[in-house]
Coordinates of C-alpha atoms in Angstrom, one line a residue:
M1 CA 18.6 -26.0 -24.8
A2 CA 18.0 -23.8 -21.8
N3 CA 21.1 -25.2 -20.1
D4 CA 23.2 -24.4 -23.2
K5 CA 21.8 -20.9 -23.3
A6 CA 22.6 -20.3 -19.6
A7 CA 26.1 -21.7 -20.1
G8 CA 26.6 -19.3 -23.0
Q9 CA 25.5 -16.4 -20.9
E10 CA 27.9 -17.4 -18.1
L11 CA 30.7 -17.7 -20.6
L12 CA 29.9 -14.2 -22.1
L13 CA 29.9 -12.8 -18.5
D14 CA 33.3 -14.3 -17.8
I15 CA 34.7 -12.8 -21.0
R16 CA 33.3 -9.3 -20.1
V17 CA 34.7 -9.6 -16.5
A18 CA 38.2 -10.6 -17.9
E19 CA 38.3 -7.7 -20.3
A20 CA 37.0 -5.1 -17.8
S21 CA 38.7 -2.6 -15.5
S22 CA 39.0 -3.5 -11.8
L23 CA 36.1 -1.2 -10.9
Y24 CA 33.9 -2.5 -13.7
K25 CA 34.9 -6.1 -12.7
F26 CA 33.6 -5.4 -9.2
Y27 CA 30.3 -4.1 -10.6
L28 CA 29.9 -7.1 -12.9
N29 CA 30.6 -9.6 -10.1
Y30 CA 28.1 -7.9 -7.7
E31 CA 25.7 -6.4 -10.2
S32 CA 22.5 -7.8 -8.8
A33 CA 23.4 -6.8 -5.2
I34 CA 24.5 -3.3 -6.2
L35 CA 21.3 -2.6 -8.3
G36 CA 19.0 -4.2 -5.7
T37 CA 20.6 -2.2 -2.8
S38 CA 20.6 1.0 -4.8
A39 CA 16.9 0.6 -5.7
V40 CA 16.0 0.1 -2.0
I41 CA 18.1 3.1 -0.9
I42 CA 16.5 5.3 -3.5
F43 CA 13.0 4.1 -2.5
L44 CA 13.6 4.8 1.2
L45 CA 15.0 8.3 0.4
V46 CA 12.0 9.1 -1.7
W47 CA 9.6 7.8 0.9
E48 CA 11.5 9.7 3.7
S49 CA 11.2 12.9 1.6
M50 CA 7.4 12.4 1.5
G51 CA 6.7 12.3 5.2
G52 CA 9.8 12.1 7.3
A53 CA 12.7 14.3 8.3
L54 CA 13.6 15.0 4.7
S55 CA 10.1 16.2 3.8
R56 CA 11.0 19.8 4.7
Y57 CA 13.5 19.7 1.7
N58 CA 10.9 18.3 -0.6
P59 CA 10.2 21.0 -3.3
I60 CA 7.0 19.3 -4.5
P61 CA 4.1 20.1 -2.2
F62 CA 1.7 17.3 -3.4
L63 CA 4.4 14.7 -2.6
R64 CA 4.4 15.6 1.1
I65 CA 2.1 13.2 2.9
N66 CA 0.9 13.5 6.5
P67 CA 2.8 10.9 8.5
M68 CA -0.5 9.9 10.1
F69 CA -1.5 8.3 6.8
M70 CA 1.8 7.1 5.4
S71 CA 4.5 7.4 8.1
A72 CA 8.2 7.3 7.0
P73 CA 11.2 5.0 7.4
S74 CA 12.7 7.1 10.2
L75 CA 9.4 7.1 12.1
I76 CA 9.0 3.4 11.6
F77 CA 12.5 2.7 12.8
K78 CA 11.9 4.9 15.9
A79 CA 8.6 3.1 16.7
A80 CA 10.3 -0.3 16.3
V81 CA 13.1 0.7 18.7
D82 CA 10.6 2.0 21.2
M83 CA 8.4 -1.1 21.0
F84 CA 11.3 -3.5 21.5
S85 CA 12.9 -1.4 24.2
S86 CA 9.8 -1.2 26.2
G87 CA 9.1 -4.9 25.7
E88 CA 5.4 -4.3 24.6
I89 CA 5.8 -6.2 21.4
Y90 CA 7.4 -9.4 22.8
H91 CA 4.1 -10.9 24.0
D92 CA 2.5 -10.4 20.6
L93 CA 5.6 -12.0 18.9
K94 CA 5.3 -14.9 21.3
I95 CA 1.6 -15.5 20.5
S96 CA 2.1 -15.2 16.8
S97 CA 5.1 -17.5 16.8
I98 CA 3.3 -20.2 18.8
E99 CA 0.3 -20.1 16.4
F100 CA 2.6 -20.2 13.3
F101 CA 4.7 -23.1 14.7
W102 CA 1.8 -25.4 15.6
G103 CA -0.2 -24.6 12.5
Y104 CA 2.8 -25.3 10.3
V105 CA 4.0 -28.4 12.1
L106 CA 0.5 -29.9 12.1
A107 CA 0.3 -29.2 8.3
V108 CA 3.6 -31.0 7.8
G109 CA 2.5 -33.9 9.8
V110 CA -0.7 -34.3 7.8
A111 CA 0.2 -33.1 4.3
I112 CA 3.4 -35.0 3.6
P113 CA 2.2 -38.5 4.6
L114 CA -1.2 -38.0 2.9
G115 CA 0.4 -36.5 -0.2
I116 CA 2.9 -39.4 -0.5
L117 CA 0.1 -41.9 -0.1
T118 CA -2.2 -40.3 -2.6
G119 CA 0.7 -40.1 -5.1
W120 CA 1.6 -43.8 -4.5
Y121 CA -1.8 -45.3 -4.5
K122 CA -4.0 -44.4 -7.5
R123 CA -7.3 -45.4 -6.0
L124 CA -6.6 -43.2 -2.9
S125 CA -5.7 -40.4 -5.3
Y126 CA -9.0 -40.8 -7.1
I127 CA -10.9 -40.6 -3.8
C128 CA -9.0 -37.6 -2.3
D129 CA -8.2 -35.5 -5.4
P130 CA -11.7 -33.9 -5.7
F131 CA -11.6 -32.8 -2.1
V132 CA -8.0 -31.6 -2.2
N133 CA -8.5 -29.6 -5.4
A134 CA -11.8 -28.1 -4.2
M135 CA -10.3 -27.0 -0.9
N136 CA -7.1 -25.7 -2.5
A137 CA -9.3 -23.5 -4.8
T138 CA -11.3 -22.2 -1.9
P139 CA -10.0 -19.0 -0.2
R140 CA -9.3 -20.0 3.4
V141 CA -10.5 -16.6 4.6
A142 CA -14.0 -17.7 3.7
L143 CA -13.7 -20.6 6.2
L144 CA -12.6 -18.4 9.0
P145 CA -16.0 -17.7 10.5
L146 CA -16.7 -21.5 10.6
V147 CA -13.3 -22.2 12.1
I148 CA -14.0 -19.7 14.9
I149 CA -17.5 -21.2 15.5
W150 CA -15.9 -24.7 15.8
L151 CA -12.7 -23.8 17.6
G152 CA -13.5 -20.5 19.4
I153 CA -11.6 -17.2 19.4
G154 CA -8.6 -18.5 21.2
I155 CA -5.3 -19.8 19.8
L156 CA -6.9 -23.0 18.4
S157 CA -8.8 -21.1 15.7
K158 CA -5.6 -19.3 14.5
V159 CA -3.8 -22.7 14.4
G160 CA -6.7 -24.1 12.4
I161 CA -6.6 -21.3 9.8
I162 CA -2.8 -21.5 9.5
F163 CA -3.1 -25.3 9.1
L164 CA -5.6 -24.9 6.3
G165 CA -3.4 -22.3 4.6
A166 CA -0.2 -24.4 4.7
V167 CA -1.5 -28.0 4.3
F168 CA -2.5 -27.9 0.7
P169 CA 0.7 -26.6 -1.0
M170 CA 2.6 -29.3 0.9
L171 CA 0.1 -32.0 0.1
I172 CA -0.2 -31.2 -3.6
N173 CA 3.6 -31.0 -4.0
A174 CA 4.2 -34.3 -2.2
R175 CA 1.5 -36.0 -4.3
D176 CA 2.9 -34.6 -7.6
G177 CA 6.5 -35.4 -6.6
V178 CA 5.6 -39.1 -6.1
K179 CA 3.6 -39.2 -9.4
T180 CA 6.5 -37.7 -11.4
T181 CA 9.0 -40.3 -10.2
P182 CA 10.4 -42.0 -13.4
L183 CA 8.6 -45.2 -14.0
N184 CA 11.7 -46.8 -15.6
L185 CA 13.6 -46.4 -12.3
I186 CA 10.7 -47.9 -10.3
N187 CA 10.4 -50.8 -12.6
A188 CA 14.2 -51.4 -12.6
A189 CA 14.2 -51.5 -8.8
R190 CA 11.3 -53.9 -8.8
S191 CA 13.0 -56.1 -11.4
F192 CA 15.9 -56.7 -8.9
G193 CA 13.4 -58.0 -6.3
A194 CA 13.2 -54.8 -4.2
S195 CA 10.3 -54.5 -1.8
E196 CA 7.8 -51.6 -2.0
W197 CA 9.5 -50.0 0.9
Q198 CA 13.0 -50.4 -0.7
V199 CA 11.6 -48.9 -3.9
F200 CA 10.2 -46.0 -2.1
K201 CA 13.3 -45.4 0.0
S202 CA 15.8 -45.7 -2.8
V203 CA 13.9 -44.3 -5.8
V204 CA 10.7 -42.5 -5.0
F205 CA 11.8 -40.5 -1.9
P206 CA 14.9 -38.9 -3.6
S207 CA 12.8 -37.9 -6.5
T208 CA 10.1 -36.5 -4.3
L209 CA 12.3 -34.6 -1.8
P210 CA 12.7 -31.5 -4.0
F211 CA 8.9 -31.3 -4.4
L212 CA 8.5 -31.6 -0.7
L213 CA 10.9 -28.7 -0.1
T214 CA 9.0 -26.6 -2.7
G215 CA 5.8 -27.3 -0.8
L216 CA 7.3 -26.4 2.5
R217 CA 8.6 -23.1 1.0
I218 CA 5.3 -22.1 -0.6
A219 CA 3.5 -23.0 2.6
V220 CA 5.5 -20.5 4.7
G221 CA 3.8 -17.6 2.9
R222 CA 0.4 -19.2 3.2
A223 CA 0.9 -19.8 6.9
L224 CA 2.0 -16.2 7.6
V225 CA -1.1 -15.0 5.8
G226 CA -3.1 -17.3 8.1
V227 CA -1.5 -15.8 11.1
L228 CA -2.3 -12.3 10.0
V229 CA -5.9 -13.0 8.9
G230 CA -6.7 -15.0 12.0
E231 CA -5.5 -12.3 14.3
L232 CA -7.1 -9.5 12.3
Y233 CA -10.5 -11.2 12.5
A234 CA -10.7 -12.3 16.1
A235 CA -7.8 -12.1 18.6
T236 CA -6.7 -10.5 21.8
A237 CA -3.0 -10.7 21.1
G238 CA -0.5 -11.2 18.3
I239 CA 1.2 -9.1 15.6
G240 CA -2.0 -9.1 13.5
F241 CA -4.0 -7.9 16.5
M242 CA -1.3 -5.2 17.1
I243 CA -1.7 -4.1 13.5
T244 CA -5.5 -3.9 14.0
V245 CA -5.2 -1.7 17.1
A246 CA -2.5 0.5 15.6
G247 CA -4.5 1.0 12.4
A248 CA -7.7 1.9 14.3
T249 CA -5.8 4.6 16.3
F250 CA -3.9 6.0 13.3
Q251 CA -0.5 4.8 14.5
T252 CA 0.8 4.0 11.0
D253 CA 4.3 3.7 12.2
K254 CA 3.3 0.7 14.4
V255 CA 1.3 -0.7 11.5
F256 CA 4.4 -0.7 9.3
V257 CA 6.4 -2.3 12.1
G258 CA 4.0 -5.2 12.2
V259 CA 4.0 -5.5 8.4
L260 CA 7.8 -5.5 8.4
I261 CA 7.9 -8.3 11.0
F262 CA 5.7 -10.5 8.7
A263 CA 7.7 -9.5 5.6
I264 CA 11.1 -10.2 7.2
S265 CA 9.9 -13.5 8.8
G266 CA 8.7 -14.6 5.4
I267 CA 11.9 -13.6 3.6
V268 CA 14.1 -15.4 6.1
L269 CA 12.2 -18.6 6.3
T270 CA 11.6 -18.8 2.6
D271 CA 15.3 -18.1 1.9
I272 CA 16.4 -20.9 4.3
L273 CA 14.1 -23.4 2.6
D274 CA 15.1 -22.1 -0.8
R275 CA 18.7 -22.7 -0.1
I276 CA 18.0 -26.2 1.2
E277 CA 15.8 -26.9 -1.9
H278 CA 18.6 -25.9 -4.3
R279 CA 20.9 -28.4 -2.7
F280 CA 18.5 -31.2 -3.9
D281 CA 17.7 -29.8 -7.3
K282 CA 19.8 -32.5 -9.0
W283 CA 17.4 -35.1 -7.5
R284 CA 14.4 -33.5 -9.3
P285 CA 13.3 -35.7 -12.2
K286 CA 14.1 -34.2 -15.6
V287 CA 11.4 -33.7 -18.2
G288 CA 10.9 -37.0 -20.2
A289 CA 12.8 -39.0 -17.6
G290 CA 9.9 -41.3 -17.0
A291 CA 9.6 -42.4 -20.7

């Protein structure tokens, strides 16, 4: 039903494009990009008029904000250029990247095998599910003091909190992906004498792969939160530490530079994984396929 509705909407759009003028055709073909870009430009202009170079032309006094408290796009851009030109930010970028990499990679190495095993073996699922569900519902920030006590204030504690943030979305998606594999396909493969490994390789893994990619995509955001929180709480370097120092000294332009680094990193990594995930959407089991 949903596919028929989407197809109908696409057909309607094609008819509108065919009957429109050349300029309107261009707008219809790139409507989402045009509206999104326009919204961002308007937002930046309004923001700049509140505390940047355009604030002198702002006729509304209460919409003028001291740059110390809000900064402005032009000031943030200037701060970013200065920080990258002087090289002061590269050490923080290196530290945060190392923490993110190892925390994320360790989460992949633990979550995917364990998730597949708990999805494949019911008894193991019965044993692990209470712990997995409890830890997934627990804010990882609450565990940060314990992680620091156990691992110290060095890089290991940040890797630990990143690992805890990323591991459960991957594990739960891997587990659910295995569990949603259509039983009729599994039974059909077994009826032809396929071994458990052959069943997994030819049936279970293709059905589970889209779920694995979804878990990887969701875990990116959780891991970046772990980087920020870990470095805000106890660190001597990193982008989160830079944000802490800049905020304590009212350098809001540098705070926004750090926030934008996290935002852009998350957008890029998530978009890459989202594009890969879409390539395997056809492998995702359909509703009712296991009946």
